[in-house]
Short mmCIF file of C-alpha atoms and ligand atoms in Angstrom, two decimals:
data_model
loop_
_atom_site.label_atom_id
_atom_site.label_comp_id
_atom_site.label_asym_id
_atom_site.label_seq_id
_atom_site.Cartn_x
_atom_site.Cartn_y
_atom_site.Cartn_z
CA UNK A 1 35.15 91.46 95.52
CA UNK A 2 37.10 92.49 92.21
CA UNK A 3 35.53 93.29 89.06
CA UNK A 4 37.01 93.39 85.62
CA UNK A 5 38.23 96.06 83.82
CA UNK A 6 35.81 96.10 81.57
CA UNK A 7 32.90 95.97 84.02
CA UNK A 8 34.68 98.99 85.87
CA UNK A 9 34.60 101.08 82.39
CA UNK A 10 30.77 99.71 81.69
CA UNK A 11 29.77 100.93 85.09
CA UNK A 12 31.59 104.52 84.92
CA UNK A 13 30.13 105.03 81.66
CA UNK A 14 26.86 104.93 83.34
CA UNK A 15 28.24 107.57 85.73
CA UNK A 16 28.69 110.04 82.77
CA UNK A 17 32.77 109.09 82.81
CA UNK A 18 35.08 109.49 79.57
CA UNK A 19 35.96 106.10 78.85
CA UNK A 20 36.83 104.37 75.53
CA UNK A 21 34.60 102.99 72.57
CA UNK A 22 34.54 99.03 72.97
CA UNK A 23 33.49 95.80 74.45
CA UNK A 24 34.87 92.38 76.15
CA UNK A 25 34.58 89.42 73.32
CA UNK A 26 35.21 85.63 74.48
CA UNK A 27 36.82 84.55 70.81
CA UNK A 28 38.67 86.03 67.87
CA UNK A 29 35.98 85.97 65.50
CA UNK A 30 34.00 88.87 68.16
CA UNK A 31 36.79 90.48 68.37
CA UNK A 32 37.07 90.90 64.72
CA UNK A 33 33.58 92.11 64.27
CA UNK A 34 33.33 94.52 67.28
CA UNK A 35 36.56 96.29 66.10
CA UNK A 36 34.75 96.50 62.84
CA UNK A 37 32.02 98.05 64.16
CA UNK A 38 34.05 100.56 66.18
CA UNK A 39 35.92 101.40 63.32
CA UNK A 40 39.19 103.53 62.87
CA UNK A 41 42.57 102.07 62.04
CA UNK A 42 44.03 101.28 65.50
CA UNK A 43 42.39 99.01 68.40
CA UNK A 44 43.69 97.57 71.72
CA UNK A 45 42.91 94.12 72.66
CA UNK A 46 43.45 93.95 76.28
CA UNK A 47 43.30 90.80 78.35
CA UNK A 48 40.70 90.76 80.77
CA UNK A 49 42.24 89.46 84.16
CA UNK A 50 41.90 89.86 88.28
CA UNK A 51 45.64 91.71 87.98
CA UNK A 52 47.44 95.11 87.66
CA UNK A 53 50.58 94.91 85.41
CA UNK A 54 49.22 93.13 82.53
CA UNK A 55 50.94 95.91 79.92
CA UNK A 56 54.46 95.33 81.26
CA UNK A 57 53.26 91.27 80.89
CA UNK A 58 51.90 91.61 77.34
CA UNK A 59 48.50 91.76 78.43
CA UNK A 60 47.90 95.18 76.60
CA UNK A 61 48.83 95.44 72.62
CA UNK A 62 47.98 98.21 70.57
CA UNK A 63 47.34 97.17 67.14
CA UNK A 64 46.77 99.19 63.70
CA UNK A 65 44.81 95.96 61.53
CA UNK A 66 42.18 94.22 61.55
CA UNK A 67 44.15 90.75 60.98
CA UNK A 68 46.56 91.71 64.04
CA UNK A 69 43.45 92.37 65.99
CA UNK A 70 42.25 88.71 65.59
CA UNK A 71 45.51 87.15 66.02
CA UNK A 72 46.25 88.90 68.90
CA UNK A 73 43.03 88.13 70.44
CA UNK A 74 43.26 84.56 69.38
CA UNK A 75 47.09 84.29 71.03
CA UNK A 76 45.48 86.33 74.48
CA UNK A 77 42.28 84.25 74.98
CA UNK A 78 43.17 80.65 76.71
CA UNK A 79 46.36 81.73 77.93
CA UNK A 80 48.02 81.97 80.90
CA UNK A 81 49.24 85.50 81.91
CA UNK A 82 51.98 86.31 84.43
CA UNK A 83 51.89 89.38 85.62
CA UNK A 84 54.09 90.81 89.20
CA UNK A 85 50.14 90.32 91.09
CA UNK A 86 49.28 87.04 89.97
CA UNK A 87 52.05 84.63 91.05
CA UNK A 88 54.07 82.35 88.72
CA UNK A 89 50.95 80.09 88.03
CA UNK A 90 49.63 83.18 86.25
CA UNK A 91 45.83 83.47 85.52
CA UNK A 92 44.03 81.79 82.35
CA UNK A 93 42.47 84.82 80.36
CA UNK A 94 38.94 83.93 79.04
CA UNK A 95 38.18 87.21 77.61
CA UNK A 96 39.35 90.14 75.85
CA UNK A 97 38.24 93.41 75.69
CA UNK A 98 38.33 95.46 72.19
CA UNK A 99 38.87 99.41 72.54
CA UNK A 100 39.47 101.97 70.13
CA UNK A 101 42.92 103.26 70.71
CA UNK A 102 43.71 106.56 71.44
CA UNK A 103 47.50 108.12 71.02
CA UNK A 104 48.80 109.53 74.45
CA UNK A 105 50.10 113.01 74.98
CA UNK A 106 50.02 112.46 79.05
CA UNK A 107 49.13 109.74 81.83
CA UNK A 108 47.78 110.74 85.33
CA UNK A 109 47.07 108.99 88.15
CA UNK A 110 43.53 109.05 90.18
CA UNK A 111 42.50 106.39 92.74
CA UNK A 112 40.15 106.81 95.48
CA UNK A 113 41.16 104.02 98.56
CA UNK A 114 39.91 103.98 102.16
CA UNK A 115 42.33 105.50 104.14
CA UNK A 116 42.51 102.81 107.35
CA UNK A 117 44.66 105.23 109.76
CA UNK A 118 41.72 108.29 109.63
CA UNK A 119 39.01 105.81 108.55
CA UNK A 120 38.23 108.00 105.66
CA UNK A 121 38.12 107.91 101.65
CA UNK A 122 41.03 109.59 100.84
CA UNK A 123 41.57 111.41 97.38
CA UNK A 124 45.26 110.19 95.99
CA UNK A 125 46.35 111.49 92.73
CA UNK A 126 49.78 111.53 91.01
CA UNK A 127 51.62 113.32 87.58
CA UNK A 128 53.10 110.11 87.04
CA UNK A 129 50.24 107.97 85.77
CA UNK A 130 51.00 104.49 84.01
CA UNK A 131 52.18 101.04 84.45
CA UNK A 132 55.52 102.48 86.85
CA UNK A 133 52.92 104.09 89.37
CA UNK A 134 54.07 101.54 92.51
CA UNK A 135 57.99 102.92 91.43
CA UNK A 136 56.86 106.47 91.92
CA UNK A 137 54.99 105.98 94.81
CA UNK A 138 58.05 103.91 96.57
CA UNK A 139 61.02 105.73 94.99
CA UNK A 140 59.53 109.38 95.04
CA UNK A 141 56.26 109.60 97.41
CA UNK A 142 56.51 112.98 97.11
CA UNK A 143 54.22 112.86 93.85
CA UNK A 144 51.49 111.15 95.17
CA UNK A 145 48.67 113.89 96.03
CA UNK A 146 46.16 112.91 99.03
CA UNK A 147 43.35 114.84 99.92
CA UNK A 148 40.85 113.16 102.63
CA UNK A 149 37.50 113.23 102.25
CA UNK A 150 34.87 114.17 105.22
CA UNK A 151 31.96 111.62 104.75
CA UNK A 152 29.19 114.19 106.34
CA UNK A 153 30.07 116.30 102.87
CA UNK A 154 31.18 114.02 100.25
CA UNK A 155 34.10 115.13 98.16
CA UNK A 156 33.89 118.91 97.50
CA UNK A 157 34.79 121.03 93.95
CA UNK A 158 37.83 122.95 95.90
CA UNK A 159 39.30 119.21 96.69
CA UNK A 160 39.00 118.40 93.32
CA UNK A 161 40.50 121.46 91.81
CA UNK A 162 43.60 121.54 94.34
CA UNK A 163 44.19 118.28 93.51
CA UNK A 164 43.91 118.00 89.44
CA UNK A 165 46.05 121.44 89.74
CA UNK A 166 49.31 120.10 91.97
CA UNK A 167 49.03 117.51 89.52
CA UNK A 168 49.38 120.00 86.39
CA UNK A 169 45.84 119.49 85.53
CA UNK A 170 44.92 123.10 84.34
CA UNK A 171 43.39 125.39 81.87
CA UNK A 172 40.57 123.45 80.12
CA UNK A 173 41.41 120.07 81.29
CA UNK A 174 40.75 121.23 85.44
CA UNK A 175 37.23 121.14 85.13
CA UNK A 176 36.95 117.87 83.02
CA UNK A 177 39.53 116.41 85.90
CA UNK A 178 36.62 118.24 88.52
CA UNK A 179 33.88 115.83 86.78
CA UNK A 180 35.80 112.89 86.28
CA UNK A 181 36.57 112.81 90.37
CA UNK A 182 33.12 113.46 91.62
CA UNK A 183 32.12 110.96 89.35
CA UNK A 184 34.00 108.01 90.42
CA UNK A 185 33.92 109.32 94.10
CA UNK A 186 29.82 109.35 93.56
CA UNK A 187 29.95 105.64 91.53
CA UNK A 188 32.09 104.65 94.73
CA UNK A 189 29.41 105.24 97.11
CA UNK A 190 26.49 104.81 95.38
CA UNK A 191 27.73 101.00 94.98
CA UNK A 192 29.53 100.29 98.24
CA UNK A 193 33.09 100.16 96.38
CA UNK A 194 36.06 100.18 98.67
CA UNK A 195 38.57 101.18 95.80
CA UNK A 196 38.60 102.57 92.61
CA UNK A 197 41.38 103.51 90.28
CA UNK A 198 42.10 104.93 87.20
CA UNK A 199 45.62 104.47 85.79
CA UNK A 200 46.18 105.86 82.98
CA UNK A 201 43.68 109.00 82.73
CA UNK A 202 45.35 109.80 79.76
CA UNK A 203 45.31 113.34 78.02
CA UNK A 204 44.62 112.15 74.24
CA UNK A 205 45.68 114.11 71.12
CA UNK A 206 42.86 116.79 70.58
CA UNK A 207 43.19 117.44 74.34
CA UNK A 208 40.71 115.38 76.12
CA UNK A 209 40.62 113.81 79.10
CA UNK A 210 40.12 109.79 78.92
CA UNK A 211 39.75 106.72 81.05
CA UNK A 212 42.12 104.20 79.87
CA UNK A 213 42.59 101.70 82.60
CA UNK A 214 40.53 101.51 85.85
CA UNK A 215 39.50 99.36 88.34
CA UNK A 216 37.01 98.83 91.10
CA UNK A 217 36.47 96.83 93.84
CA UNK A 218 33.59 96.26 96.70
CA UNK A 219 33.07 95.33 100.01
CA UNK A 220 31.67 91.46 99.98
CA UNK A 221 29.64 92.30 103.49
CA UNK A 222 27.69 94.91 101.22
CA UNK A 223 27.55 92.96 98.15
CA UNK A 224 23.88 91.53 99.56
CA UNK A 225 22.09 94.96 98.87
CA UNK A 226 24.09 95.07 95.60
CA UNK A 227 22.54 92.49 93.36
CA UNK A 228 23.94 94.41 90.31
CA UNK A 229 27.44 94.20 91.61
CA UNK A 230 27.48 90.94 92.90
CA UNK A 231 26.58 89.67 88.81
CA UNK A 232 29.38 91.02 88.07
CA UNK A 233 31.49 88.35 90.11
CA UNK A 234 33.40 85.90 87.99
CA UNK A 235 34.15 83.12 90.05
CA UNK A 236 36.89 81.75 87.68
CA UNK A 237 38.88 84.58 89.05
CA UNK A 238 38.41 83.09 92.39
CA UNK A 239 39.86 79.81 94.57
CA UNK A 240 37.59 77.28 93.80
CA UNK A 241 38.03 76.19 97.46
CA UNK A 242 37.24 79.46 98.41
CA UNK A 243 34.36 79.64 96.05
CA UNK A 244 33.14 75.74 97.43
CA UNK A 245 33.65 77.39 101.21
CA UNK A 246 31.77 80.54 100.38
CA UNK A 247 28.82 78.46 99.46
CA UNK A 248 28.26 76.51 102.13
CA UNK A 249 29.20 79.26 104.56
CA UNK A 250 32.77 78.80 105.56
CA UNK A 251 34.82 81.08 105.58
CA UNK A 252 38.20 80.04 104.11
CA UNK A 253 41.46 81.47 103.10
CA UNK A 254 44.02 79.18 101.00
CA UNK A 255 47.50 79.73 102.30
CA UNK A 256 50.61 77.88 101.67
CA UNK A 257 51.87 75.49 104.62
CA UNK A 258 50.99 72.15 106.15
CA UNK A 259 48.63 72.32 108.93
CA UNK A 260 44.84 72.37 107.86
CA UNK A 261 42.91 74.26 110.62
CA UNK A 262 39.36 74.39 111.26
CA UNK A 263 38.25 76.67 113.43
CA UNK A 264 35.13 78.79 114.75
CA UNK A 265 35.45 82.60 115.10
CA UNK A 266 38.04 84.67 112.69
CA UNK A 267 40.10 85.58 116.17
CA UNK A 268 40.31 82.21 117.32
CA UNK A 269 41.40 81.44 113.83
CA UNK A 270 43.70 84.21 113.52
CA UNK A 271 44.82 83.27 116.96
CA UNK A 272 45.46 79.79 116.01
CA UNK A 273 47.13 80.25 112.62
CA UNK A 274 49.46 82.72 115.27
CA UNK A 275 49.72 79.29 117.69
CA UNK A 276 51.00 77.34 114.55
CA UNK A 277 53.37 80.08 113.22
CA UNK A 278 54.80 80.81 116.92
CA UNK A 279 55.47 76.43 117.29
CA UNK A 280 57.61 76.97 114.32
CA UNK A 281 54.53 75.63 111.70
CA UNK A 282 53.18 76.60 108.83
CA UNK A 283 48.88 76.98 108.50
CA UNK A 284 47.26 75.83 105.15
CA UNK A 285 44.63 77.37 105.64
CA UNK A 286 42.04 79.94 107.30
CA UNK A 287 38.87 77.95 107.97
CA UNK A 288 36.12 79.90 110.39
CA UNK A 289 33.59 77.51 110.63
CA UNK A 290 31.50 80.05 112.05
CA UNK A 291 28.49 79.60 115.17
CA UNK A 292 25.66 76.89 114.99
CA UNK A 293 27.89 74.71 112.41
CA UNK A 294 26.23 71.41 112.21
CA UNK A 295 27.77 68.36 111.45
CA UNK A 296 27.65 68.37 107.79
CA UNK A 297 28.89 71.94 107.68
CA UNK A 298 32.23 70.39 110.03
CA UNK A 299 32.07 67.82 107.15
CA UNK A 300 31.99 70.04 104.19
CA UNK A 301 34.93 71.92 106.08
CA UNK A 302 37.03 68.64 106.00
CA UNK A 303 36.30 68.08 102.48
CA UNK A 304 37.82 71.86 101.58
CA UNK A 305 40.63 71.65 103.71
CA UNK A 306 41.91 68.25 102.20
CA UNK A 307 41.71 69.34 98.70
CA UNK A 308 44.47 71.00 99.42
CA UNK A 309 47.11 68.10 98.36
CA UNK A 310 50.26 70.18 100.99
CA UNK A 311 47.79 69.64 103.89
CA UNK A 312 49.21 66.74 106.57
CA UNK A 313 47.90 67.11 108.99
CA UNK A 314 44.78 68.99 110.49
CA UNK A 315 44.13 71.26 114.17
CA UNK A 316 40.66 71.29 114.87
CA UNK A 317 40.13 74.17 117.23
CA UNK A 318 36.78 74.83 118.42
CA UNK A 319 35.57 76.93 121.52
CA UNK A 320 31.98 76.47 121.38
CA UNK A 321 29.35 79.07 122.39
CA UNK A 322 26.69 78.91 120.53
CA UNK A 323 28.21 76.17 118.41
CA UNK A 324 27.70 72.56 120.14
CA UNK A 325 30.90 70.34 120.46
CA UNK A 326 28.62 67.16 120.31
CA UNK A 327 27.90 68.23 116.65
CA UNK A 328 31.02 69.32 116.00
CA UNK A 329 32.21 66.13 116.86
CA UNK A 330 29.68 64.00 114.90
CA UNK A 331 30.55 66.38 112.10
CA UNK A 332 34.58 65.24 112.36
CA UNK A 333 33.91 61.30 113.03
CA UNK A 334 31.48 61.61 109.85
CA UNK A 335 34.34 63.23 107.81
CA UNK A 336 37.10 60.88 108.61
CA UNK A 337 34.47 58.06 108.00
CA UNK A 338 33.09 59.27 104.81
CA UNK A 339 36.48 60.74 103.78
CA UNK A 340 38.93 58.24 104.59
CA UNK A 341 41.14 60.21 106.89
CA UNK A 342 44.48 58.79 107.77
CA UNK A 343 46.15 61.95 108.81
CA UNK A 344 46.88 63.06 112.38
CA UNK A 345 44.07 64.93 113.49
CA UNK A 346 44.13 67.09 116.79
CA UNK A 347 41.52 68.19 118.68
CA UNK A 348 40.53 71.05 120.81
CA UNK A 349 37.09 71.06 122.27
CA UNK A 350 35.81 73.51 124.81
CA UNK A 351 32.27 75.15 125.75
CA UNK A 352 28.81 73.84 124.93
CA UNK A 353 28.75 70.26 125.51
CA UNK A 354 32.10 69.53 125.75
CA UNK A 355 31.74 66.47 127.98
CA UNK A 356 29.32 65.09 124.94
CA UNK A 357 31.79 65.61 122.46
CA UNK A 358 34.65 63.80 123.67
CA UNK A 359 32.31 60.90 124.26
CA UNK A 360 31.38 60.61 120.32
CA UNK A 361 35.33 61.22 119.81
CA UNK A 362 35.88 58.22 122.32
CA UNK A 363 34.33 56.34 121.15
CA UNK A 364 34.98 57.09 117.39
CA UNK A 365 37.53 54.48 116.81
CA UNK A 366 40.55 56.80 115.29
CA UNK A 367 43.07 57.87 117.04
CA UNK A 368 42.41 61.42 117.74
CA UNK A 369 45.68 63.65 119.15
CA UNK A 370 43.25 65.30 122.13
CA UNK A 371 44.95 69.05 123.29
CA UNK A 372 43.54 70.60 126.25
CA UNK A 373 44.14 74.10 125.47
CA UNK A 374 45.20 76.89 121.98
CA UNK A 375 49.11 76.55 122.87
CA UNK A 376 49.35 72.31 123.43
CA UNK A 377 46.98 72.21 120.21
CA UNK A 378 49.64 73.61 118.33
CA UNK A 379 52.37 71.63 119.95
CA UNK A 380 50.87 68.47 119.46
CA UNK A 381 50.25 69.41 115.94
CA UNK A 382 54.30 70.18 115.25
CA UNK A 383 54.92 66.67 117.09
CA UNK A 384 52.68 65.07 114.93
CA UNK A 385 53.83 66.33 111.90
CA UNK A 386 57.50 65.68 112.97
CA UNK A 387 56.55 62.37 113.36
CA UNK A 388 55.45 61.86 109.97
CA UNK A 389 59.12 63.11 108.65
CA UNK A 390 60.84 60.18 107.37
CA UNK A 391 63.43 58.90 109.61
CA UNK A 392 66.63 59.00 107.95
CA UNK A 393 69.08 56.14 109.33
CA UNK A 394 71.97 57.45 110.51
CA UNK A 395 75.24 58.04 108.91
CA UNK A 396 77.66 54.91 109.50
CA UNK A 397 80.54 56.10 111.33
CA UNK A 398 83.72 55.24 108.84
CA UNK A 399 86.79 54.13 110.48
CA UNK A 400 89.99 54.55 108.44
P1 GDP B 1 47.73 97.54 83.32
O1 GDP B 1 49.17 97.42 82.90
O2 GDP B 1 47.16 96.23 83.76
O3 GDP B 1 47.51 98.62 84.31
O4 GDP B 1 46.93 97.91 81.98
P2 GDP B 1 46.53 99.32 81.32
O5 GDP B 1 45.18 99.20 80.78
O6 GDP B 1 46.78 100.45 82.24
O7 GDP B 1 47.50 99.43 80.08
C1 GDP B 1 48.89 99.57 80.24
C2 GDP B 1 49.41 100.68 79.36
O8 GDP B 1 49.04 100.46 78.01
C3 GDP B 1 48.86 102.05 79.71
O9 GDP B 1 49.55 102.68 80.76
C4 GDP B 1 49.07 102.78 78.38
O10 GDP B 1 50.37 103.33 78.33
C5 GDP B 1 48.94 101.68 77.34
N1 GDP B 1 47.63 101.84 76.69
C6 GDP B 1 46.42 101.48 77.13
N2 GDP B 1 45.46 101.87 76.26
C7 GDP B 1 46.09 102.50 75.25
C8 GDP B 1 45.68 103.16 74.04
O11 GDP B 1 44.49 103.26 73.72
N3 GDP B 1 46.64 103.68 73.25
C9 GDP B 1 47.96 103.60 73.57
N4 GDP B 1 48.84 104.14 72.75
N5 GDP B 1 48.40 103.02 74.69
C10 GDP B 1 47.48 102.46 75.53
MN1 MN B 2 46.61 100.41 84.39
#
C-alpha cells in the first residue's frame, strides 16, 4: 500500500525527521489560510498524488504570494495530472499540500528498498538527488551508493557515515545525514514499510539538512497489525475494481487484454494468465478467487471481471481442493443468470466434487465451452474469441 506524500512527512516528523512547515488542504480557501499561518514570503503548493514525477508534470510550483498560492491551488485541486508513473489517463488530484519553501543549495538522494537478490534492506544513496534520479541511476549507476543492512543488527552508525560521506555529506552535515538514516530505517521497521524514499534531502541556505520529498510504502499482508497505517489508505488512489475485489476477498489485478479469468490459487492464476499469453491471448485480468469460495463469492467475481467493458470473453479455471466445484458451479450459473451473460464462457473444473459440478453446469441451460485440462482451456478460449471476430467477406476477385 502507498501513502501520500504528505502522510510520509506527517509520519517522519513523528520520528524526529527534518521535514518542512505545512499541511495538505482540500480547497483554495485552506490553502490560503494555512500559508498564512505558516508565514514567510514563499510557499509550495504541491499536488498530492499516488506518483513520482509530479515536478517535471507541474505538480510542484514554488510561489512567492499569497494570491499565487490560492490560484495555484485552485488550478491543482480537481485536475488531472500526467506524470511518466501514472499513464496518459493521469490521476485526479483532490488535495494539496502547503509547505514553506526553502531555497536549495544541494539535493541528495536516500531511499531504503528491500533488496530481493540478498533478501535484505539495503541502504541506497546518491549525490545526484532530484526529479533526474532514474537518469542517473540508468545513465551513470556508478553514483548510486548501496550499503546492505544485516537484520540481526539493524542499520549501524559506520553504515551511515560511509554512506552520507561517498556521497559528499561531510563536516557538520555527516551527523545530521547519521540521524536522518537511522530514522527512516527505524520508522521503516517499526511500521512494516517495504520502501521509503527521500528525494530531494536538500541542503537549504543556512546549511541544514531537510526533507523535501519522500515517500513510503507498506506491505498490505502486514497492514492488519497496522491500524494506523492502514487509515492512511486512500482508496481513490486505487482501482475501484480492485478496491470492490479487495472487499469481498478476491484478489484481483486489472490488466489490459480480452480474456477475463477467474481462477483459485495465485499460481494457477499466474499459470493461466501464462496459458493465455503462450495461445497468443491477452488476460484482462488476475482474479484468485481464493479456497472455500462460495457461490456468491464466484458471483461477486463475475460481477468485477465484467466491469471491465475490453473483457469478451471469460476462462474459468478452477482446481478445487478445499474449494468445492459444485459451489463453484452454482456460483457461475447464478452469475450468468443474475448478470445476463452472453459471452463465451469456458470452463475448467477439477478436484472436489467435480462430477457434481458439471451436473449443475449440465444442466444450466447456457452453452458452456467445457476444457478438460490448463492448456485446451486456453485454446478453447482463443477459438472462442476468434469466433466472435467479425467475418469480413472476401475480396471480389476483379477481372480486367
Ligand atoms: P516529485 O517530482 O514528485 O518527486 O516531487 P518533489 O517533491 O520531489 O519536487 C520536485 C522538485 O521540486 C524537487 O526536486 C525540488 O527541486 C523542487 N522543490 C520542492 N520543494 C521545494 C522548495 O521548497 N523550494 C524549492 N526551491 N524547490 C522545491
Ligand atoms: Mn521527489
Amino acid at each position: 500500500m502507498n501513502i501520500h506524500e504528505y502522510q510520509t512527512k506527517d509520519l517522519l516528523r513523528q520520528y524526529g525527521v527534518p521535514v518542512p512547515e505545512g499541511r495538505v488542504v482540500h480547497t483554495d480557501e485552506q490553502a490560503v489560510s494555512v500559508a498564512e499561518e505558516i508565514g514567510g514570503s514563499r510557499w509550495v503548493v504541491k499536488a498530492q498524488i499516488h506518483s513520482g514525477g509530479r515536478g517535471k508534470a507541474g505538480g510542484v510550483k514554488v510561489v512567492s504570494s499569497i494570491d499565487d498560492v490560492r490560484a495555484i491551488a485552485d488550478q491543482m485541486i480537481g485536475s488531472r495530472l500526467v506524470t511518466h508513473q501514472t499513464g496518459t489517463e493521469g490521476r485526479v488530484v483532490h488535495r494539496v499540500l502547503i509547505e514553506k519553501a526553502s531555497t536549495i543549495v544541494r539535493e541528495f538522494y536516500i531511499g531504503l528498498i528491500i533488496d530481493r537478490a540478498t533478501r535484505r534492506i539495503t541502504l541506497v544513496a546518491s549525490s545526484e538527488g532530484g526529479v533526474d534520479i532514474e537518469e542517473v541511476a540508468r545513465r551513470t549507476p556508478e553514483r548510486i551508493i548501496k550499503e546492505v543492512i544485516d537484520p540481526a543488527v539493524g542499520m549501524l552508525d559506520f553504515q551511515c557515515r560511509k554512506v552520507a560521506n561517498k556521497i559528499g555529506l561531510k563536516g557538520a552535515l555527516l551527523p545530521q545525514a547519521v540521524k536522518i538514516m537511522k530514522r527512516l530505517y527505524r520508522c521503516m521497521r517499526d511500521n512494516d514499510a517495504v520502501m521509503a524514499e527521500i528525494n530531494p534531502l536538500a541542503i537549504i541556505d543556512g546549511g541544514e539538512l531537510l526533507v523535501l520529498d519522500a515517500k513510503m510504502s507498506f506491505d498490505d499482508n502486514a497492514l492488519y497489525r497496522r491500524p494506523a497505517i492502514s487509515e492512511l489508505r486512500d482508496f481513490d488512489e486505487e482501482d475501484p475494481k480492485e478496491v470492490e475485489a479487495s472487499g469481498h476477498g478476491l484478489n484481483y489485478i486489472a490488466l489490459d487484454g480480452d480474456v477475463g479469468c477467474i481462477v483459485n490459487g495465485a499460481g494457477l492464476a499466474m499459470a493461466t494468465m501464462d496459458a493465455i499469453t503462450l495461445h497468443g491471448g491477452r488476460p484482462a485480468n488476475f482474479l484468485d478467487v481464493g479456497g472455500g469460495a462460495t457461490p456468491n463469492k464466484v458471483a461477486s467475481a463475475f460481477r468485477i471481471v465484467l466491469q471491465d467493458p475490453a473483457v469478451k470473453t471469460i476462462l474459468i479455471n478452477i482446481f478445487a481442493g478445499i474449494n468445492r466445484c459444485d459451489w463453484i458451479a452454482t456460483g457461475i450459473v447464478q452469475a450468468i443468470h443474475d448478470q445476463n451473460i452472453k459471452m463465451p464462457i469456458i470452463v475448467r473444473l477439477a478436484g472436489t466434487n467435480v462430477e457434481e459440478g458439471r451436473a449443475i453446469l449440465n444442466t444450466a441451460n447456457f452453452p458452456f465451452i467445457i476444457a478438460s485440462n490448463l492448456d485446451d482451456a486456453a485454446a478453447k478460449a482463443m477459438a472462442a474469441l476468434h469466433s466472435l471476430e467479425p467475418k469480413v467477406a472476401p475480396l471480389k476477385k476483379r477481372t480486367l
